[in-house]
Structure formats: structure tokens, C-alpha cells
Amino acid sequence: MSPDLLPPVAPDVTAGLVEALSPRLRKRLDAGIAKLATRPVTREGDTVRIAVDDDTDLELHASGGSVTRADAIRCGCLLAPDCLHRAAAASAAPIAEDAEGTDADTRTPDDTAAAPTGNTPADGSGTTADGSTPDGTSHDGIAPTGPPSAGTSTVGAPGDNPDDAFGSAPAAPDGDTSVTAHGRTRTRTPLDAPDGPSRRQSDAVTAPPRVPETVPPAQLDAARAVFDAAAAVLEAGTDGSGAVVQAALLRAAHTARLAGLPRIAASAVSVVNGTRAARTADPAHRLAALAEALRTVLGMAHRLPFATGADLAELRGTVRMPYTPDGSLRLYGLFSEPVLTTTGYAGAVTWTADAEGRLYTVSDVAPGGPGRATGAADRTVRIGDTALTHRELSRAGLAVSGATVSPTGRLGAGAGVRAVRASGAEWTAEPLDRLWTVPVAEQVARALSGGHDLLFLDVTLGGAVRGSTGDDLLAECDGLAVGLATAHDDPALPYRDNLRLLSAVGGARLRVVARLVPGPLPRALLLAAGHPSSPGTRLDLGLDRLQHADLPAGPAPAATEAPQADEAPLHLLRRRVHQAVSGGRRVLAFPDSGAGDGGRLRNVGLVTAADLLDELRSAAADRSRDAFGRLLPADPGRFARAWLASAVYTDEVERALCAAAWGAPH
């Protein structure tokens, strides 16, 4: 039985069924899920039936497409309704979005598809495209109210306030808030800011003082519950985070959403999805992506008690993404990319640009698998009355009247929006050509500061280069040796095959679109490129398949080893951060775990990294004994805070190294 065959189940339903099990049955839950996975599944309308055995069936009734009540899961065994089968089926099924639906704009397919390079997701820092469902909902169900960098957490020194599960952090001062769309940033400065816009002196004098908004107790309790549940996942690692631990985090996520914290709730659900992918050996699972998801949810739950003003609104998020009128737009197609996530969503996103170089996206993402990811490109775009498919729009144009646009540049599809087909433009012609004229260092700086992370590069192809994460395509760009990597590893998508064929075209000069990968070496995910032997033709590398006959004649360059960066050994800390996610606290509690790494970090001047690593190992090994010499339970809060501080530090240093590698200001 594949989870894709089961209907989505609401988080509170799964949590309730698991909580209702007796302690004896909870111990058997993971084995029950594995056993149920081997049983045949049939679907009749809204009813999915699992044959538990020859005489017993388990039914899931998904009216409206998902299971929203516990009594919609029915079992015919003698122990029902208190049997193990109902909880096992709910735990094996995909996690449903909330019934009210969301209009959330997410970041990019990599945010969910977990790019093989460790590309960080946008809740904290990373790629952003639009992976939303057909009704405007995102796969993670939440629209952040600020820039994508809002997910970056600020934590106190490791070990501060050990009695508080959240540790200590300074309250974020109110300041400038920016709404960042693709390629444009609008800054709103508070009128009482020291360097804000000037008004009449009388206005400044008589304006009443602002009273910082406090966090209601219900939200504080919900954030603490999410932090504790996520800390339990980190404590156990993916190896030990079975269905019971996952259900506790789902319960906390549901509580957070009811308390008015939809962004934190959605981040918690993404951790559960990532944990399930790791435990089922899903090929799309990436440890770096799960570590980022944990960092995001722990960081947001940690910051909430100290947040005020815009920072507080940012952490809360909104259920629906706001769309604002943007008048009439004349758009030119750039490229399309498939979306295939670990959370069970698939589809396509098409990128367009207007005459000023601002980027807009049109998406079609819904529950599904690889087949939907490859087929969505031939579906009609959901905007106005146009009959253009995503594949056609990527090369044509669109004239839109009554347009509505989200802060991240996603086009709305409301009843008042009108759209008709228009002529497109070549990448080498105006207005699209201006995207490639922006200096590369400036593009990287924009991506690292919270703007869109697409890079428009003119490259000269080299050969394949072997690195620690697989074979990349080495290319020269503005004097830099850039590694172009596969955007998605799923064999149903042609990314890897296309990259392999392009590596045989040494010396070819191509115009490409890629997505930045933060790291100490210039590296990016290759999304689209010009055709190597047919000038003026574009290739969407996740949808179009190159053939050997498409390549110009000539010997293929030999594969080379990846260039090594002369960098500080930050990987010593990053490795421990990732080890904790997979193996839990116990893998860092061994006496020889990371022994000597702190000294190596200090020797190269990374004193803060060394201190963080020492605190992480100390928190992992901290087990007190009672008066009788028995081990007391470990403090998951201290370990989670130490891990969070290390993860945030590593992320920030990697961003600085990335900027330096590309020659971008930081």
C-alpha cells in the first residue's frame, strides 16, 4: 500500500486516534503501520478500503477529499473502534490541509521537494517558487506575512535560562518592514522611527506612543507545546520518532492553528512530513531539508514569546495570502518547472516577467505524484479565460487586466481577472534580456537578502565534475567556476538525464536559469537553458527531454574532480547538527562524538562555532542521577536550544561564505 493511495487525514484526527490507544497498543503502532502497508487498497468514490485480512476491512470515508473526523475511519475487527488499525491507517495517510483552505504562497519547489544539494527552504532561507494547490492553497498551508528571511531565528547564548523551554532571546525592536515580491521590494517605515519619513512637526509631537502588542497566553502555551513536541522529535531523531512522537507534534500543530498561529502550525506539519519521508526511505528525502524544517519550527516557537509588532505578525502568519490589485500586466513567459514534494503535492509553476523585469508566477499544484508533476505542464493555466497551457505560456506571453498579485509575485485567479494570449519574447530580446544583464554578484546578493533566488546566467559549459553530492556540470560564468546541479533527483523528471547530456557539450555558450545553492563554492540548480544546437529554442529541463541527436558533434569533455574550497571547517559543526536530526541526542552523547573538533575550530579562529559545538555535546551528554544513582530523564529543552543555536549560526555563516564565493556584498 502506497500512502498516495490513501486520502489525506486531518492532523487532529491522527493525533486523537493515537492518543486514544492504550500504552500497549502504542508500542505496537509502528509495526502495525508497516503491516498495513503490505495490504491491498481499493477505492470506490470517496471511500478507500484496506483489506486488513481475508475477513476484515478498514474503510476511510473522505467526503470532500480528506478525512476530517475520527468516525470517518471505520474498522470491522473485533476490537474496533479501539483497535490499532484505525490509528495505523491515519498515521500512514498523508496529512490534510485544514478544511477552511489557505491562500498561501510558498517558496519554491525546493522548499518541499528537498533539492539534493541541501538547498535551504524558504521558511528560513532558501528557494521560492510557488507550490500551491489549485484553489490557491500552498502545500504547507501558510502564507508568511513578511520576507522569506523571517524564518531565521535569533537565540540566546547556549544554556541561557535552562529552566525555560524557550531559553532567552531579546525582543525584536520595531523597525522597517518590507514586503518583498519577485524582483521588487516596498519598504514601509514607521512614522516614529528615528530616520523615518518626515511629516509636520506637530504630527510627530502629538502622535500617541505605540503600545507593543503582547502575546496572548493561549498563543504562548501553543508555541511552548510546539517547541516541546519538536524538541522531542530532535531528541529521538528520525530513527526514534515513530507514529506516537509524530502524533504529539501534529496535536501541537493543531493547537497552534486554533490559537491563531497558522505559520508555526504549518512548519510543525512539515517536520512530520519530513520525518515520515526519512523513516520510509523516500527517495526525495534530504537530511539537510529536514534539519532546516526543524530549525524553522523551533526558531519560530522560540522567538514568539519575545516578539512584538511586525515580528510578531510575521511569526503568526496568515491563513490566507493577501492579494492586492495590480491593474493591467503585460507578461512574457520565462520557463516552467515541475513541482514534486515530499508532502504529496505535485504540479507545475510557470515563471513570467513584465517589461520592467519583475517576476510573476502561475501555478497548478495539487495532491499527486510524479505523473501529475510531468502532466501539469500540459494543463491550462488557471487565470482568466486563456487556453494556454503552462508549457505554452513559458514561451508565449499573457495580457492580464484586473490582475491581483500576492506579496511574493503569485498571480491570483479571481473572478474579476481577465487574461488573453499575447506574443512572447526571446531570452536575448527585450524585455527579458535585461534579466541577464544584472551582474551576477548583485543577483546573488538579492537572493541572500530575501529576494527571489533565481539566477540568470550566461555560461560556457565545461564537463561533468564529481563532487560529494554527485555529478555537477561545471561552467564558467563571469570568471567564476560554477557547479550546475540537478534540481530534483526523481527519475520521472528529466533533470538528471538532461544534465548528463549537457555535460557532453564542452565549450558551448548557453544562457541558463538556475536557483542559488548557498555554500562555500559557487553552485546553483539548473532549471532551464537554451538549446545547445538550436539557437532561440528554450529547454525546461524538468519537463523537456534532450536526445543525443540534439547535441552538436564533438568529443565529450572528461569528468574532473570538483574544486575544493579553501574554507574554514564549518562542516565539523554542520555534521553534528545533521547527525542529531537523524540519530537524535544519543549519537552526540558518546564520549568520542566530535572529540577534538572544538580544538580544530578554535585553531582556525571559529571560536563561536567551537563554543556552540561544546555546548551541543555537553547538552547531549547531560544526564543527572537521583539520590539512588539512577539516571534522570534528559533535558530535551536544553538540547533543543543548543542545537537551534548551532543550526542558526551554521546557516548564517554559510550565507556569508556563499556571498564571498560569488563576490556578492554581504
XYZ file of C-alpha atoms in Angstrom:
666
model
C 0.000 0.000 0.000
C 1.396 3.357 -1.002
C 0.487 6.422 1.115
C -0.523 8.090 -2.162
C -3.476 5.684 -2.352
C -4.889 6.892 0.962
C -6.898 10.101 1.363
C -5.356 12.911 3.427
C -6.243 12.812 7.123
C -6.564 15.935 9.282
C -3.780 16.331 11.888
C -6.171 16.401 14.849
C -7.820 13.166 13.679
C -4.490 11.333 13.559
C -3.430 12.769 16.914
C -6.745 11.847 18.548
C -6.686 8.257 17.322
C -3.107 7.739 18.505
C -3.789 9.340 21.880
C -6.797 7.052 22.378
C -4.652 3.919 22.117
C -3.652 2.056 25.244
C 0.056 2.129 26.190
C 0.391 -1.459 24.992
C -1.038 -0.669 21.558
C 1.084 2.475 21.210
C 4.189 0.324 21.439
C 2.876 -1.746 18.542
C 1.759 1.177 16.381
C 4.827 1.425 14.138
C 4.746 -2.302 13.481
C 1.036 -2.010 12.725
C 1.701 0.740 10.161
C 4.338 -1.396 8.453
C 1.986 -4.377 8.347
C -0.887 -2.306 6.996
C 1.376 -1.016 4.225
C 1.514 -4.523 2.751
C -2.266 -4.885 2.459
C -4.255 -4.229 -0.777
C -6.186 -0.985 -1.176
C -9.251 -0.241 -3.291
C -11.143 2.985 -3.885
C -14.846 3.458 -4.575
C -15.791 7.106 -4.885
C -14.943 8.836 -1.611
C -14.343 5.547 0.207
C -10.931 3.892 0.419
C -10.954 0.291 1.622
C -7.958 -1.591 3.068
C -8.159 -5.360 3.420
C -6.719 -5.896 6.913
C -7.118 -9.642 6.428
C -9.355 -12.006 4.493
C -12.367 -11.235 6.664
C -11.763 -7.676 7.886
C -11.818 -4.381 6.027
C -10.780 -0.926 7.140
C -12.599 1.987 5.493
C -11.657 5.640 5.214
C -14.507 7.915 4.159
C -13.097 11.094 2.621
C -16.073 13.325 1.897
C -14.678 16.458 0.319
C -11.400 14.747 -0.486
C -9.993 14.313 3.038
C -10.806 12.639 6.348
C -11.805 15.298 8.865
C -13.487 13.214 11.585
C -12.320 10.212 13.552
C -15.572 8.345 12.944
C -14.873 8.509 9.201
C -12.264 5.777 9.725
C -14.059 2.511 10.460
C -12.687 -0.933 11.079
C -14.512 -4.268 11.059
C -12.263 -6.048 13.561
C -13.482 -7.210 16.971
C -11.537 -4.547 18.888
C -12.968 -1.616 16.924
C -13.286 1.281 17.497
C -10.395 0.988 19.978
C -8.250 -1.073 17.641
C -4.776 -0.397 16.337
C -5.837 -0.427 12.682
C -7.595 2.964 12.685
C -4.629 4.789 14.188
C -2.235 2.957 11.877
C -4.198 3.957 8.768
C -4.389 7.590 9.872
C -0.658 7.659 10.626
C 0.198 6.181 7.231
C -2.015 8.583 5.256
C -0.893 11.995 4.001
C -1.571 14.949 6.269
C -4.565 17.004 5.133
C -4.705 20.738 4.856
C -7.168 22.444 7.168
C -10.750 22.441 5.991
C -11.035 26.196 5.601
C -8.321 26.209 2.955
C -5.481 28.648 2.646
C -4.270 31.080 0.092
C -0.677 30.657 0.974
C 2.237 31.353 -1.233
C 5.212 29.169 -0.568
C 8.696 29.457 -1.745
C 9.943 27.127 -4.371
C 9.561 23.533 -5.260
C 12.865 23.015 -3.461
C 11.240 24.156 -0.341
C 9.246 20.987 -0.436
C 10.914 18.776 -2.964
C 14.095 18.923 -0.934
C 16.728 19.561 -3.512
C 19.602 17.125 -3.359
C 22.095 19.843 -2.597
C 20.826 20.737 0.811
C 19.199 23.833 -0.538
C 17.505 25.501 2.370
C 13.777 26.040 2.354
C 12.164 29.377 2.485
C 10.655 29.265 5.894
C 14.092 30.118 6.928
C 16.213 30.778 3.920
C 16.146 29.315 0.507
C 14.387 28.838 -2.731
C 10.998 30.241 -3.589
C 8.631 29.313 -6.274
C 5.011 28.746 -5.886
C 3.922 25.306 -4.823
C 0.291 25.979 -4.219
C -2.836 23.935 -4.720
C -5.391 24.687 -7.418
C -7.639 26.563 -5.027
C -4.790 28.818 -4.088
C -3.520 26.856 -1.131
C 0.089 26.008 -0.532
C 1.368 22.575 0.336
C 2.471 23.828 3.747
C -0.756 25.706 4.253
C 0.615 29.043 5.352
C 1.492 32.409 3.972
C 4.258 34.232 5.785
C 3.435 37.881 6.290
C 6.958 39.148 5.821
C 10.063 38.473 3.781
C 11.157 34.876 3.392
C 14.059 35.532 5.731
C 11.590 35.868 8.556
C 12.075 32.253 9.470
C 15.656 32.910 10.580
C 15.795 32.533 14.310
C 17.689 34.511 16.905
C 18.546 32.641 20.057
C 20.354 33.498 23.243
C 23.646 32.011 24.216
C 23.511 28.235 24.642
C 22.496 27.288 28.119
C 20.881 30.623 28.983
C 17.868 30.236 31.238
C 17.954 26.429 31.357
C 14.693 26.281 33.290
C 12.808 27.844 30.393
C 11.979 25.565 27.477
C 12.325 28.532 25.169
C 15.670 29.774 26.517
C 16.232 33.514 26.303
C 16.166 35.925 23.411
C 15.881 39.680 23.175
C 12.643 41.137 21.981
C 12.876 42.276 18.393
C 12.599 46.060 18.144
C 10.047 47.521 15.833
C 11.611 48.806 12.644
C 11.274 48.931 8.929
C 9.133 46.233 7.444
C 9.382 45.239 3.823
C 7.015 43.386 1.571
C 9.157 41.609 -0.960
C 7.766 40.485 -4.291
C 9.733 38.799 -7.031
C 12.180 41.452 -8.126
C 10.727 44.343 -6.118
C 10.771 45.482 -2.508
C 8.472 48.040 -0.987
C 9.602 49.401 2.373
C 7.207 50.757 4.952
C 8.992 52.782 7.648
C 7.095 53.543 10.868
C 6.438 57.252 11.205
C 8.036 57.349 14.644
C 11.207 55.616 13.517
C 14.334 57.726 14.128
C 15.089 58.057 10.440
C 11.582 57.614 9.102
C 9.866 59.926 6.626
C 9.307 63.432 7.901
C 5.857 64.833 8.499
C 4.691 68.074 10.041
C 6.446 68.638 13.349
C 3.097 68.867 15.089
C 2.187 65.350 13.915
C 5.397 63.933 15.323
C 4.843 65.654 18.654
C 1.180 64.811 19.137
C 1.295 61.233 17.829
C 0.355 58.874 20.665
C 3.052 56.433 21.762
C 2.696 52.924 20.399
C 1.912 50.206 22.884
C 3.690 46.957 21.962
C 1.264 44.133 21.354
C 1.657 41.323 23.843
C 1.332 37.645 23.034
C -1.897 36.152 24.425
C -1.471 33.286 26.922
C -3.147 30.820 24.541
C -0.533 31.527 21.876
C 2.294 31.290 24.405
C 1.011 27.888 25.509
C 0.604 26.739 21.904
C 4.113 27.871 20.967
C 5.547 26.107 24.001
C 3.682 22.921 23.068
C 5.096 23.063 19.528
C 8.597 23.706 20.841
C 8.383 20.798 23.271
C 6.958 18.424 20.653
C 9.576 19.421 18.065
C 12.274 19.067 20.730
C 11.031 15.524 21.331
C 11.480 14.775 17.613
C 15.011 16.143 17.789
C 15.673 14.197 20.981
C 14.684 10.911 19.351
C 15.931 11.660 15.834
C 14.200 10.307 12.771
C 15.191 6.782 13.785
C 13.221 7.045 17.024
C 10.406 9.399 16.003
C 7.686 6.886 15.363
C 3.982 7.482 14.955
C 3.453 8.357 18.632
C 6.073 11.126 18.592
C 4.724 12.383 15.267
C 1.173 12.439 16.630
C 2.291 14.613 19.538
C 3.707 17.156 17.100
C 0.525 17.004 14.998
C -1.534 17.678 18.122
C 0.688 20.661 18.938
C 0.348 21.913 15.357
C -3.441 21.691 15.558
C -3.418 23.562 18.871
C -1.217 26.269 17.381
C -3.551 26.763 14.435
C -6.562 27.054 16.732
C -4.626 29.610 18.784
C -4.029 31.784 15.728
C -0.514 30.637 14.825
C -1.002 29.112 11.362
C 2.588 29.653 10.258
C 4.057 27.783 13.206
C 1.419 25.069 12.768
C 2.306 24.589 9.106
C 6.017 24.408 9.924
C 5.327 21.718 12.513
C 3.396 19.677 9.953
C 6.312 19.985 7.520
C 8.589 18.412 10.156
C 6.207 15.463 10.465
C 6.160 15.053 6.695
C 9.948 15.167 6.562
C 10.245 12.650 9.391
C 7.894 10.261 7.637
C 9.872 10.586 4.407
C 13.068 9.757 6.283
C 11.579 6.730 8.027
C 10.101 5.320 4.817
C 13.335 5.861 2.849
C 11.535 8.153 0.411
C 13.987 8.934 -2.436
C 13.019 12.599 -2.186
C 14.082 12.819 1.466
C 17.023 15.110 2.148
C 18.528 15.326 5.617
C 19.502 18.974 5.128
C 15.902 19.877 4.261
C 14.564 18.156 7.390
C 17.195 19.894 9.510
C 16.061 23.206 8.039
C 12.421 22.404 8.792
C 13.298 21.632 12.408
C 15.372 24.792 12.680
C 12.467 26.822 11.368
C 9.789 25.480 13.681
C 11.996 25.538 16.777
C 13.195 29.032 15.917
C 9.710 30.457 15.408
C 8.323 28.841 18.566
C 11.374 30.088 20.475
C 11.012 33.676 19.248
C 7.277 34.091 19.714
C 7.258 34.891 23.473
C 9.678 37.775 22.873
C 8.248 39.116 19.608
C 6.393 42.409 19.163
C 4.946 44.431 16.321
C 5.754 43.334 12.795
C 7.944 40.485 14.031
C 5.014 39.041 15.982
C 2.668 39.319 12.999
C 5.321 37.652 10.873
C 5.632 34.712 13.232
C 1.892 34.254 13.465
C 1.397 34.256 9.714
C -1.969 34.413 7.999
C -4.276 31.685 6.822
C -4.866 33.405 3.513
C -2.252 35.103 1.394
C -3.277 38.709 0.727
C -3.676 39.646 -2.908
C -3.582 43.262 -3.979
C -4.857 44.753 -7.259
C -2.067 45.400 -9.740
C -4.003 46.777 -12.702
C -3.086 45.578 -16.164
C 0.021 43.474 -16.774
C 1.865 42.524 -19.925
C 3.815 39.373 -19.134
C 6.409 37.363 -21.048
C 6.967 33.664 -20.357
C 10.362 32.640 -18.974
C 10.197 28.920 -18.162
C 8.185 26.260 -16.358
C 9.370 23.877 -13.678
C 7.708 20.815 -12.182
C 6.800 20.616 -8.508
C 7.130 17.269 -6.714
C 7.118 17.416 -2.940
C 7.677 15.006 -0.085
C 4.297 16.088 1.296
C 2.305 14.511 -1.526
C 1.806 17.507 -3.819
C 2.767 17.818 -7.454
C 2.242 20.129 -10.398
C 3.957 22.926 -12.261
C 4.958 26.545 -11.772
C 5.449 28.905 -14.712
C 7.607 31.991 -14.299
C 6.895 35.175 -16.240
C 8.323 38.696 -16.277
C 6.911 42.099 -17.125
C 8.585 44.835 -19.155
C 10.414 46.130 -16.069
C 11.881 42.751 -15.171
C 9.561 41.980 -12.241
C 8.786 38.284 -11.882
C 5.345 36.709 -11.541
C 4.332 33.064 -11.156
C 1.341 30.991 -12.217
C 0.977 27.619 -10.521
C -1.043 24.435 -10.674
C -0.186 22.243 -7.681
C -2.454 19.666 -6.061
C -2.181 16.302 -4.303
C -0.440 13.846 -6.597
C 2.769 12.121 -7.562
C 5.341 12.176 -10.375
C 2.673 11.654 -13.033
C 0.950 14.865 -12.079
C 4.262 16.718 -11.934
C 5.047 15.808 -15.535
C 1.461 16.185 -16.788
C 0.619 19.527 -15.200
C 2.715 21.357 -17.801
C 0.109 20.461 -20.414
C -2.816 21.645 -18.307
C -4.437 25.013 -18.984
C -3.239 27.782 -16.692
C -5.834 28.838 -14.161
C -6.054 32.537 -14.860
C -8.737 34.342 -16.863
C -10.177 32.707 -19.955
C -6.890 31.882 -21.638
C -6.460 28.433 -23.141
C -2.667 28.496 -22.768
C -1.008 25.550 -21.096
C 1.923 26.033 -18.731
C 4.293 24.725 -21.370
C 2.923 27.196 -23.930
C 2.928 30.116 -21.518
C 6.602 29.540 -20.743
C 7.374 30.545 -24.340
C 4.473 32.886 -25.105
C 3.040 35.948 -23.385
C -0.017 36.978 -21.404
C -2.018 40.193 -21.229
C -3.824 40.444 -17.892
C -6.388 43.005 -16.787
C -7.718 43.334 -13.253
C -4.661 41.439 -12.032
C -4.227 40.592 -8.380
C -0.799 39.715 -7.042
C 0.474 38.279 -3.774
C 3.497 39.813 -1.996
C 5.642 37.033 -3.462
C 4.534 37.691 -7.029
C 1.932 34.970 -7.485
C -0.921 35.877 -9.817
C -4.409 35.483 -8.451
C -7.170 33.765 -10.392
C -10.220 35.619 -9.099
C -13.453 36.102 -10.983
C -12.503 39.644 -11.963
C -9.217 38.677 -13.592
C -9.113 38.632 -17.389
C -6.240 37.206 -19.409
C -5.598 36.585 -23.101
C -2.683 35.154 -25.009
C -0.054 37.567 -26.281
C 3.252 37.307 -28.062
C 6.288 36.187 -26.129
C 9.920 37.260 -26.311
C 13.231 35.522 -26.741
C 15.621 35.457 -23.823
C 18.039 37.510 -25.896
C 15.444 40.185 -26.724
C 13.875 42.909 -24.648
C 12.378 42.926 -22.122
C 13.710 39.521 -20.961
C 17.296 40.257 -21.921
C 17.587 42.744 -19.047
C 17.333 39.870 -16.547
C 20.695 38.577 -17.784
C 22.363 41.997 -17.766
C 22.209 42.286 -13.966
C 25.683 41.473 -12.551
C 25.864 38.000 -11.064
C 27.139 39.275 -7.714
C 24.127 41.592 -7.494
C 21.744 38.723 -8.267
C 23.299 36.600 -5.513
C 23.139 39.463 -3.014
C 19.446 39.896 -3.818
C 18.765 36.200 -3.254
C 20.632 36.123 0.061
C 18.809 39.208 1.306
C 15.344 37.720 0.871
C 14.510 38.358 -2.778
C 13.791 35.667 -5.335
C 16.651 33.211 -5.685
C 16.661 32.718 -9.446
C 19.955 33.402 -11.203
C 20.054 34.420 -14.872
C 23.484 33.394 -16.131
C 25.453 33.359 -19.375
C 27.765 30.365 -19.052
C 30.324 28.430 -21.021
C 29.831 24.736 -20.401
C 32.664 22.514 -19.278
C 32.402 18.841 -18.431
C 30.963 16.822 -15.591
C 32.562 17.372 -12.225
C 32.463 14.808 -9.444
C 31.613 16.193 -6.044
C 30.469 14.959 -2.673
C 26.807 15.391 -3.662
C 27.046 13.742 -7.081
C 27.995 14.837 -10.575
C 27.565 18.508 -11.425
C 28.024 20.324 -14.704
C 30.989 22.663 -14.457
C 30.537 26.000 -16.190
C 32.372 29.305 -16.414
C 30.416 32.463 -15.612
C 31.998 35.903 -15.295
C 35.326 34.358 -14.386
C 33.814 32.042 -11.780
C 33.782 28.243 -11.927
C 30.126 27.443 -11.197
C 28.758 23.997 -10.469
C 25.327 23.449 -12.054
C 23.473 20.709 -10.183
C 20.372 18.592 -10.716
C 17.256 20.351 -9.397
C 15.409 17.123 -8.485
C 16.540 13.515 -8.310
C 13.250 11.784 -9.060
C 13.774 9.582 -12.150
C 10.357 10.579 -13.509
C 11.726 14.081 -14.063
C 14.357 14.518 -16.793
C 16.653 16.842 -14.819
C 19.482 14.373 -14.282
C 19.402 12.918 -17.810
C 19.448 16.406 -19.320
C 22.347 17.476 -17.122
C 24.317 14.395 -18.173
C 23.771 15.165 -21.858
C 24.672 18.830 -21.453
C 27.938 17.807 -19.785
C 28.914 16.324 -23.160
C 28.705 19.741 -24.853
C 32.004 21.201 -23.739
C 32.686 24.777 -24.810
C 29.077 25.612 -25.680
C 27.925 29.099 -24.686
C 24.410 28.979 -23.214
C 22.013 31.269 -21.438
C 20.537 29.492 -18.403
C 18.194 29.994 -15.461
C 19.294 28.442 -12.181
C 18.461 28.557 -8.478
C 21.104 29.600 -5.971
C 22.519 26.974 -3.607
C 24.095 28.631 -0.550
C 27.545 27.223 0.100
C 31.275 27.952 0.082
C 31.555 27.309 -3.672
C 29.500 28.929 -6.477
C 26.742 26.390 -7.102
C 23.200 26.505 -8.488
C 20.370 24.188 -9.510
C 19.903 24.175 -13.284
C 16.250 24.806 -14.204
C 16.164 25.970 -17.826
C 18.657 26.533 -20.627
C 18.986 27.488 -24.232
C 19.172 24.626 -26.700
C 22.812 23.639 -27.366
C 22.327 23.264 -31.134
C 19.188 25.278 -31.894
C 19.584 28.988 -31.054
C 16.366 30.635 -29.935
C 14.933 27.407 -28.515
C 14.468 27.055 -24.768
C 14.531 23.930 -22.682
C 12.605 23.495 -19.454
C 14.996 20.919 -18.050
C 12.450 19.441 -15.645
C 9.899 18.872 -18.426
C 11.682 18.631 -21.806
C 13.987 15.720 -22.601
C 17.136 16.228 -24.596
C 18.191 13.497 -27.003
C 21.682 12.577 -28.213
C 20.617 13.748 -31.684
C 20.052 17.242 -30.235
C 23.727 17.599 -29.300
C 26.318 19.131 -31.596
C 29.027 16.746 -32.784
C 32.275 16.677 -30.860
C 34.108 14.712 -28.183
C 32.686 14.855 -24.679
C 34.918 16.524 -22.077
C 36.374 14.197 -19.469
C 34.892 14.286 -15.983
C 37.015 16.105 -13.414
C 37.108 16.331 -9.659
C 35.219 19.156 -8.016
C 37.349 22.130 -6.987
C 37.932 22.302 -3.260
C 37.231 25.459 -1.352
C 39.903 26.869 0.927
C 37.366 27.360 3.682
C 37.089 27.229 7.416
C 35.989 23.748 8.561
C 32.414 24.738 9.303
C 31.379 21.230 8.263
C 32.576 19.998 11.668
C 29.640 21.772 13.295
C 27.198 21.218 10.444
C 27.833 17.476 10.527
C 26.860 17.295 14.213
C 23.731 19.352 13.547
C 22.647 16.875 10.865
C 23.651 13.837 12.933
C 21.341 14.954 15.717
C 18.409 15.149 13.292
C 18.859 11.598 12.072
C 20.160 9.838 15.195
C 18.848 12.028 17.986
C 20.568 13.233 21.123
C 22.163 9.879 21.894
C 24.528 9.975 18.884
C 26.140 13.141 20.243
C 26.289 11.816 23.806
C 29.082 9.343 23.070
C 32.414 10.485 24.550
C 34.177 10.368 21.175
C 31.403 12.171 19.274
C 33.108 15.258 17.896
C 36.032 14.988 20.277
C 38.777 17.280 19.061
C 36.529 19.159 16.630
C 36.236 22.103 19.016
C 40.012 22.471 19.059
C 40.195 22.396 15.269
C 37.574 25.113 15.034
C 39.406 27.300 17.548
C 42.683 26.844 15.715
C 41.213 28.475 12.601
C 39.528 31.284 14.529
C 35.977 29.892 14.678
C 35.734 30.326 18.442
C 31.944 30.773 18.441
C 31.480 27.598 16.404
C 33.711 25.731 18.852
C 31.743 27.021 21.841
C 28.458 26.043 20.192
C 29.760 22.564 19.428
C 30.979 22.115 23.002
C 27.606 23.188 24.372
C 25.789 20.883 21.944
C 27.857 17.883 23.052
C 27.509 18.870 26.705
C 23.715 19.197 26.405
C 23.537 15.810 24.687
C 25.549 14.093 27.426
C 23.864 15.880 30.341
C 22.191 13.139 32.385
C 21.909 13.712 36.128
C 21.327 10.987 38.717
C 18.989 10.874 41.666
C 19.939 10.059 45.244
C 19.945 6.349 44.437
C 22.262 6.741 41.436
C 19.565 6.234 38.853
C 19.702 8.251 35.626
C 17.161 11.050 35.488
C 15.421 11.949 32.203
C 17.447 14.174 29.912
C 16.506 17.823 29.419
C 15.238 17.982 25.820
C 14.751 21.745 26.133
C 18.421 22.434 26.764
C 19.471 20.130 23.954
C 16.964 21.725 21.548
C 18.213 25.238 22.393
C 21.846 24.212 21.941
C 21.007 22.548 18.618
C 18.993 25.556 17.457
C 21.833 27.953 18.234
C 24.254 25.760 16.277
C 21.869 25.445 13.322
C 21.221 29.200 13.138
C 24.927 30.007 13.372
C 25.801 27.477 10.668
C 23.137 28.868 8.373
C 24.308 32.460 8.771
C 27.974 31.610 8.246
C 27.122 29.580 5.147
C 25.241 32.553 3.725
C 28.288 34.741 4.286
C 30.545 32.156 2.639
C 28.162 31.950 -0.307
C 28.226 35.713 -0.773
C 32.024 35.690 -0.674
C 32.223 32.832 -3.196
C 30.127 34.753 -5.720
C 31.767 38.096 -4.949
C 28.493 39.494 -3.627
C 28.331 42.144 -0.887
C 27.125 40.935 2.492
